[in-house]
Coordinates of C-alpha atoms in Angstrom, one line a residue:
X87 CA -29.5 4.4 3.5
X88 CA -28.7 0.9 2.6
X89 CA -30.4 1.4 -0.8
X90 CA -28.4 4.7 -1.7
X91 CA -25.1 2.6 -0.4
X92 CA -26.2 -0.3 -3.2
X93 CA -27.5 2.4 -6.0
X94 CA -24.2 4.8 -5.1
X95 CA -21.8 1.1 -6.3
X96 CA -23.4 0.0 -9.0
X97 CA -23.8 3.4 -10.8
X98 CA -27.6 3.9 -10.4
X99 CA -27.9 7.3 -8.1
X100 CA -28.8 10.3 -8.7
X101 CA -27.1 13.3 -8.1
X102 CA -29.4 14.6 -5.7
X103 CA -29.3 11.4 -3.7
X104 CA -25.4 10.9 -4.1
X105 CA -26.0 14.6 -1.8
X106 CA -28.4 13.0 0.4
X107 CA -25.9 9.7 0.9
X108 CA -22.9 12.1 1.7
X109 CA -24.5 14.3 3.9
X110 CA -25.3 11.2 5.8
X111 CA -21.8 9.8 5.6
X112 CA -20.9 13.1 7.9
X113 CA -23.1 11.9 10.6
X114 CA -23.4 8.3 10.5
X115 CA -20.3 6.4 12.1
X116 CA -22.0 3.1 10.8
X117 CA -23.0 3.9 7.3
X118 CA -19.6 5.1 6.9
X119 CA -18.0 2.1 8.4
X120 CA -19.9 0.3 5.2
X121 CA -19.0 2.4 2.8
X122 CA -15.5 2.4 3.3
X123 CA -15.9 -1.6 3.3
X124 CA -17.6 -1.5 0.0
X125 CA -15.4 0.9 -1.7
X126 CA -11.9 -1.1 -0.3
X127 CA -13.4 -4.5 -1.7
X128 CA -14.4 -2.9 -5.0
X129 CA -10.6 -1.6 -4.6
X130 CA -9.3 -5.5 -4.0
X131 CA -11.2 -6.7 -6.9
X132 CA -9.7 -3.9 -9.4
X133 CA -6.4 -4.6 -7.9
X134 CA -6.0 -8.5 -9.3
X135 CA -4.1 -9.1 -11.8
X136 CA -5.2 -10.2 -15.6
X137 CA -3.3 -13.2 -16.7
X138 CA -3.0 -15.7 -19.4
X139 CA -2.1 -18.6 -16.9
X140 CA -5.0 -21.2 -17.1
X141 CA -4.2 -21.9 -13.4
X142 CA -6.8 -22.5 -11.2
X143 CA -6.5 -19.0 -9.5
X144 CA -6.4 -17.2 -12.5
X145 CA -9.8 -19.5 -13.9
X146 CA -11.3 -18.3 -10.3
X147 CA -10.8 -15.2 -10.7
X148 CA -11.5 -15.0 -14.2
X149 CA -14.8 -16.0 -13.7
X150 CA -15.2 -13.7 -10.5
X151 CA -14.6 -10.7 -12.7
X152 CA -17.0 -11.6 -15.4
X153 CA -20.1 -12.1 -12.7
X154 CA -18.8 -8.6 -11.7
X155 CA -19.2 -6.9 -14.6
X156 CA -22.5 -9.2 -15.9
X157 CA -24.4 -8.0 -13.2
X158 CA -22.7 -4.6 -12.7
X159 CA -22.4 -5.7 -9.2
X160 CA -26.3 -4.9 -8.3
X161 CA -27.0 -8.3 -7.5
X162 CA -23.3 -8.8 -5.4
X163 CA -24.4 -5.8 -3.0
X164 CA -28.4 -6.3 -2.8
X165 CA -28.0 -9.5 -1.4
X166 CA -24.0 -10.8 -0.1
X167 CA -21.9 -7.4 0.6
X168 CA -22.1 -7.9 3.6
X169 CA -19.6 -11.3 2.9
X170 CA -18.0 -9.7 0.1
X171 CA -14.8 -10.0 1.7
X172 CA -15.3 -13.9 2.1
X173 CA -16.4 -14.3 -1.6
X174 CA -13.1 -12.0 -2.8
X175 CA -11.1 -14.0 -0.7
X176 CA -12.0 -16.9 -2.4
X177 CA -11.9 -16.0 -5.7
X178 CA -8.3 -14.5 -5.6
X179 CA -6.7 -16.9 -3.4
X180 CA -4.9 -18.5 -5.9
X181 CA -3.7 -15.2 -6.6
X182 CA -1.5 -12.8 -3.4
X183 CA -3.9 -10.4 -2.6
X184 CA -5.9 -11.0 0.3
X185 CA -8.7 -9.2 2.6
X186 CA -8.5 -10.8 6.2
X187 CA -11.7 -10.3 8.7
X188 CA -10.2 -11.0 12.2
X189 CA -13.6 -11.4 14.5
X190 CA -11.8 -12.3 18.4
X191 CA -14.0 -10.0 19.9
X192 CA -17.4 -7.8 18.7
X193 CA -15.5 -5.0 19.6
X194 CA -11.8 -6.3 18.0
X195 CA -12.0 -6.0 14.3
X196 CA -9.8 -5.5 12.1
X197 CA -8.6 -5.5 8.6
X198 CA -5.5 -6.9 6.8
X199 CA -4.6 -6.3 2.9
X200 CA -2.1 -7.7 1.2
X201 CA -1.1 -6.1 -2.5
X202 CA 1.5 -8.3 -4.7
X203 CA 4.2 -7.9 -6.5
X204 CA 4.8 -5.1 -9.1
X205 CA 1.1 -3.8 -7.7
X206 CA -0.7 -1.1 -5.5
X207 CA -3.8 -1.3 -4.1
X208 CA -5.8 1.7 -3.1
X209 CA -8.4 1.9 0.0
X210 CA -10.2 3.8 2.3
X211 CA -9.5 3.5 6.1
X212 CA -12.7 3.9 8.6
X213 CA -11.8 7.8 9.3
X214 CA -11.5 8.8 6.0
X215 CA -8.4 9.0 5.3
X216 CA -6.8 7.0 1.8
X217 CA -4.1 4.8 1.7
X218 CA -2.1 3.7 -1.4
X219 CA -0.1 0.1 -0.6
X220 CA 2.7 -0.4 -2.2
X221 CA 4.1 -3.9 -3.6
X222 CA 4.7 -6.8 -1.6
X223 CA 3.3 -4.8 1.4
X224 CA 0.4 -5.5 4.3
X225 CA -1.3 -3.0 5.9
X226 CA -3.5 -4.1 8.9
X227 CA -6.1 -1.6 10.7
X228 CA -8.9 -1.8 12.8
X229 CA -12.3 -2.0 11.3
X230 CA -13.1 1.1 13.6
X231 CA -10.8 4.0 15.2
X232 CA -13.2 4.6 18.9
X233 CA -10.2 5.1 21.1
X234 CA -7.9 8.2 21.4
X235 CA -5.5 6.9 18.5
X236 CA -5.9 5.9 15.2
X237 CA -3.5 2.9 15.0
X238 CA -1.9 1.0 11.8
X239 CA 0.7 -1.9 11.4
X240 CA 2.4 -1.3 7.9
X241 CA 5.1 -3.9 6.5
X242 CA 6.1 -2.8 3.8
X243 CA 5.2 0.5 1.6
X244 CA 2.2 2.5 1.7
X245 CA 1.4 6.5 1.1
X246 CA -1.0 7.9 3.5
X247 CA -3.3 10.8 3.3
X248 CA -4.1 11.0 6.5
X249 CA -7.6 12.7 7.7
X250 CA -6.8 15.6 10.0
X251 CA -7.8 14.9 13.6
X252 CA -6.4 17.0 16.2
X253 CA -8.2 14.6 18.9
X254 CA -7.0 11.8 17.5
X255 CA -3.5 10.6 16.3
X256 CA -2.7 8.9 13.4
X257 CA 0.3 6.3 14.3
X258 CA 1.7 3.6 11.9
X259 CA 3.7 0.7 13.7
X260 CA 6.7 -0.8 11.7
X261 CA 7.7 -3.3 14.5
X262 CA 10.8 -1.1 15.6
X263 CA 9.6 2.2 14.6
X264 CA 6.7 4.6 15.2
X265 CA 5.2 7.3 13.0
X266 CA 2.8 9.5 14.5
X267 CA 1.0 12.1 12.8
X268 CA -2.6 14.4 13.1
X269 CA -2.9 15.1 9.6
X270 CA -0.5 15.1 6.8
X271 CA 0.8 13.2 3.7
X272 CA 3.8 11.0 3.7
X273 CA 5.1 7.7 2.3
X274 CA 6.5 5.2 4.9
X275 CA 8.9 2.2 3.6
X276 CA 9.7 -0.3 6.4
X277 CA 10.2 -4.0 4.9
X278 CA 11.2 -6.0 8.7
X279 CA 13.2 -8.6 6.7
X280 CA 15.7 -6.5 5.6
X281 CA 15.5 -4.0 8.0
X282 CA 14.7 -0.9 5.2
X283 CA 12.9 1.7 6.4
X284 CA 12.5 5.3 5.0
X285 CA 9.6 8.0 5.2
X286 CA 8.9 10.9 2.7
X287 CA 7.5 13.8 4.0
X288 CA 4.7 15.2 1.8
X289 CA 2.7 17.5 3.6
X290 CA 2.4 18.8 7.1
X291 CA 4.5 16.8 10.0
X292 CA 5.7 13.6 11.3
X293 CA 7.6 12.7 14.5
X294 CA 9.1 8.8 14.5
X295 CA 10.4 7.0 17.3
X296 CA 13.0 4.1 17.6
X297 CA 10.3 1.8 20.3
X298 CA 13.8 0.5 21.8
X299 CA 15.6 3.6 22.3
X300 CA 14.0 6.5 23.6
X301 CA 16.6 8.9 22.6
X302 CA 16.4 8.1 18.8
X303 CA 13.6 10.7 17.3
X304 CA 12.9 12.5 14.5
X305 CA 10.5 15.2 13.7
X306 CA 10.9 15.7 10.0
X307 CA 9.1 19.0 7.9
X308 CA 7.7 19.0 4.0
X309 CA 10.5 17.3 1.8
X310 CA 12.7 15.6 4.2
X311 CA 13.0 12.2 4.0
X312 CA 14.3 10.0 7.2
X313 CA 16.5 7.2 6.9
X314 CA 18.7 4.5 9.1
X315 CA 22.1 5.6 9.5
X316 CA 24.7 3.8 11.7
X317 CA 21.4 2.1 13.2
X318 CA 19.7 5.4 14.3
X319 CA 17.4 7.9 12.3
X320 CA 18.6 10.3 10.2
X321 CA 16.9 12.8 8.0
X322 CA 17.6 14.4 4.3
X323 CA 16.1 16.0 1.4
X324 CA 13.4 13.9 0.0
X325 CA 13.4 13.1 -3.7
X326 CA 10.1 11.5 -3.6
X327 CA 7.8 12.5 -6.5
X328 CA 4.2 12.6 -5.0
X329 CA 1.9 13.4 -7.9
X330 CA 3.9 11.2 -10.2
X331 CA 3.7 7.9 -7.7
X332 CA -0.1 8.7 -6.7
X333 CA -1.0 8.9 -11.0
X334 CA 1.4 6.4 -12.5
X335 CA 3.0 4.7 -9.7
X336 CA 6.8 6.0 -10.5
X337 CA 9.2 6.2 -8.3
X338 CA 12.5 8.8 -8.7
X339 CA 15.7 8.2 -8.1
X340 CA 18.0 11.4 -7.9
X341 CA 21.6 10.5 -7.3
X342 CA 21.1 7.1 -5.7
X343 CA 23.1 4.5 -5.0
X344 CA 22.9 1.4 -7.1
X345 CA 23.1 -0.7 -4.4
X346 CA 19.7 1.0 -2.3
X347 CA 18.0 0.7 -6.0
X348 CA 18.5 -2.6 -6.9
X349 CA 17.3 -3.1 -3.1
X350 CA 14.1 -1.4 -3.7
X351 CA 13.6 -3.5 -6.7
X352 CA 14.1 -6.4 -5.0
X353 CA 11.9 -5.2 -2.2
X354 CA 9.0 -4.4 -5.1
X355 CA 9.6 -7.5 -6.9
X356 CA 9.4 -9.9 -3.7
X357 CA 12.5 -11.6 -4.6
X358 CA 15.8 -12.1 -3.2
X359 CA 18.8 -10.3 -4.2
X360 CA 22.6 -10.9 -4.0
X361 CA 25.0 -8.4 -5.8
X362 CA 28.8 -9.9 -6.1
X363 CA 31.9 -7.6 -4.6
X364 CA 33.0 -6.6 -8.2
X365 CA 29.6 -4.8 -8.5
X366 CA 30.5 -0.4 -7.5
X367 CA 26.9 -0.4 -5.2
X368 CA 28.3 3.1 -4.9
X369 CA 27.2 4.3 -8.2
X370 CA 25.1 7.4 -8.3
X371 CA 21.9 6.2 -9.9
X372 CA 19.2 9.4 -11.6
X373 CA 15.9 8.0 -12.9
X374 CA 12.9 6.7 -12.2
X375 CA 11.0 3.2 -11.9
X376 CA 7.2 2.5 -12.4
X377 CA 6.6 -0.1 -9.7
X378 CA 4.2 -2.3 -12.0
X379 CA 7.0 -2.8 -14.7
X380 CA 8.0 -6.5 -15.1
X381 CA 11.8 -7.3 -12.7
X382 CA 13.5 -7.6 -16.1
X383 CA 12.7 -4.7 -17.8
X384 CA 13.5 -2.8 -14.4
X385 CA 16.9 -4.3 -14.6
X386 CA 17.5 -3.7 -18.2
X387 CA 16.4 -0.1 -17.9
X388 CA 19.0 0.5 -15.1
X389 CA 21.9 -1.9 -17.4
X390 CA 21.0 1.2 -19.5
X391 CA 23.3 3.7 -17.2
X392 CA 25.3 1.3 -15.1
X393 CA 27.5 -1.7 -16.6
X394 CA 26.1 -4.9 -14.9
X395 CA 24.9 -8.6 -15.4
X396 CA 21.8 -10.3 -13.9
X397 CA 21.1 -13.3 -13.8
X398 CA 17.2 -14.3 -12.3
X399 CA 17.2 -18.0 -10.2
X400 CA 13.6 -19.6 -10.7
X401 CA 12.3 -16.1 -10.5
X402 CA 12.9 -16.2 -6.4
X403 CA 16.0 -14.8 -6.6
X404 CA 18.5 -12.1 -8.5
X405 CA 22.0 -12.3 -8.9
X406 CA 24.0 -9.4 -10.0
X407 CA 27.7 -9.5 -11.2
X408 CA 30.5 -8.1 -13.7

């Protein structure tokens, strides 16, 4: 099957072995185990960025990209996917996106990936099911799901489609909160340096957990969205545009404060923010923000429909004021 996995990624299978490769994927653990490593490093290397900057990273990369199309990425999988991750690694660590192999153990594996600013990165977890990560986000995951959970650490932003698993629960860590699903859709928010957190309930149902406090739960349905309020969970009507965000990665704001927007830009952006008191944070904001847009046409879009100043401090930092 090794042949069908190489033929399936460079473009060279037929259609009646593409059958013969899938059919196997439903039996073989292993074989899928590779194939969803193959298709999240192919995901890694369409993630980087294109860039004019003759830095070192961007050269590396540069060059990594041409090989990669030069030899339509036969000769990459016939002879070094299996340390595909190490050569990525390499080539884009100039760059902020990164794929982590974590070997402790043979049977403690596990994968970390990193997407950067103003970008989303799309892979394939081992049971199938897809996850989209947001900007300036890290999702970490074992390489294999054999016990009775299916456990994630997410800082950050990701949508999941999870694959439905009755025996086997999907659960996504934020540090002080706990998502746990068997199948369903939903976008979870949860940067730990701020303390945001919010999910968006797509498709089928979540419960979430406060880890510290066994009273605070939530169990939200299709198109509520929880929240922190007064430091416990509280749940609302989501606004969250699914088929918008998954095509074009745009994100709708319906009636939201400036304040939580300019928060979620800063969040994106992986910069700092400090708004002055003579600011109204209060003002209803409608609209919507593609998350790969550059910081300053986000903020001159929103100067569009709220009267405000910016000022950006060696791109690390936003200022906003009167």
């Amino acid at each position: 099957m090794g042949d069908l996995l190489t033929k399936y990624f460079t473009g060279d299978i037929t259609g009646e072995e593409k059958e013969t490769l899938f059919r196997e994927l439903g039996h073989d653990d292993e074989l899928k185990k590779d194939f969803c490593a193959m298709q999240n490093i192919l995901a890694l290397a369409e993630a980087l960025p294109e860039e004019n900057d003759e830095s070192v990273g961007a050269y590396s990369y540069r060059s990594f990209a041409a090989r990669l199309k030069k030899w339509r990425m036969k000769q990459f999988f016939l002879h070094a996917w299996r340390y595909a991750a190490v050569v990525c690694l390499v080539a884009a660590s100039a760059y902020f996106l990164t794929l982590h192999w974590v070997n402790k153990e043979r049977n403690l594996q596990f994968t970390e990936i990193s997407a950067p600013s103003g970008q989303r990165v799309k892979v394939t977890l081992p049971d199938g099911t897809t996850a989209w990560i947001g900007p300036c986000s890290t999702l970490r995951y074992a390489n294999s799901f054999n016990h009775g959970t299916r456990n994630v650490e997410l800082s950050g932003s990701t949508y999941f489609d999870v694959a439905h698993n009755p025996d086997k629960p999907f659960r996504v860590s934020t540090g002080r909160y706990m998502i746990t699903v068997l199948g369903t859709r939903f976008n979870a928010m949860a940067y730990p340096e701020n303390e945001h957190f919010e999910v968006d309930l797509i498709e089928g149902s979540v419960q979430i957990d406060n880890l510290s406090d066994d009273t605070d739960r939530l169990v939200l349905k299709p198109l509520e969205q929880a929240i922190i309020k007064n430091n416990r969970l509280y749940k609302k009507i989501s606004n969250f545009d699914n088929e918008e965000y998954l095509k074009n990665g745009v994100v709708h704001f319906k009636r939201c404060l400036l304040g939580e927007v300019l928060k979620k830009v800063s969040l994106w952006q992986g910069v700092g923010l400090t708004i002055d008191s003579e600011v109204d944070v209060n003002y209803p904001v409608t609209g919507k923000i593609r998350q790969s847009d550059s910081l300053e046409s986000i903020l001159r879009a929103l100067q569009s429909v709220v009267r405000f100043h910016y000022e950006i401090i060696d791109e690390k930092h936003i200022r906003i004021y009167r």
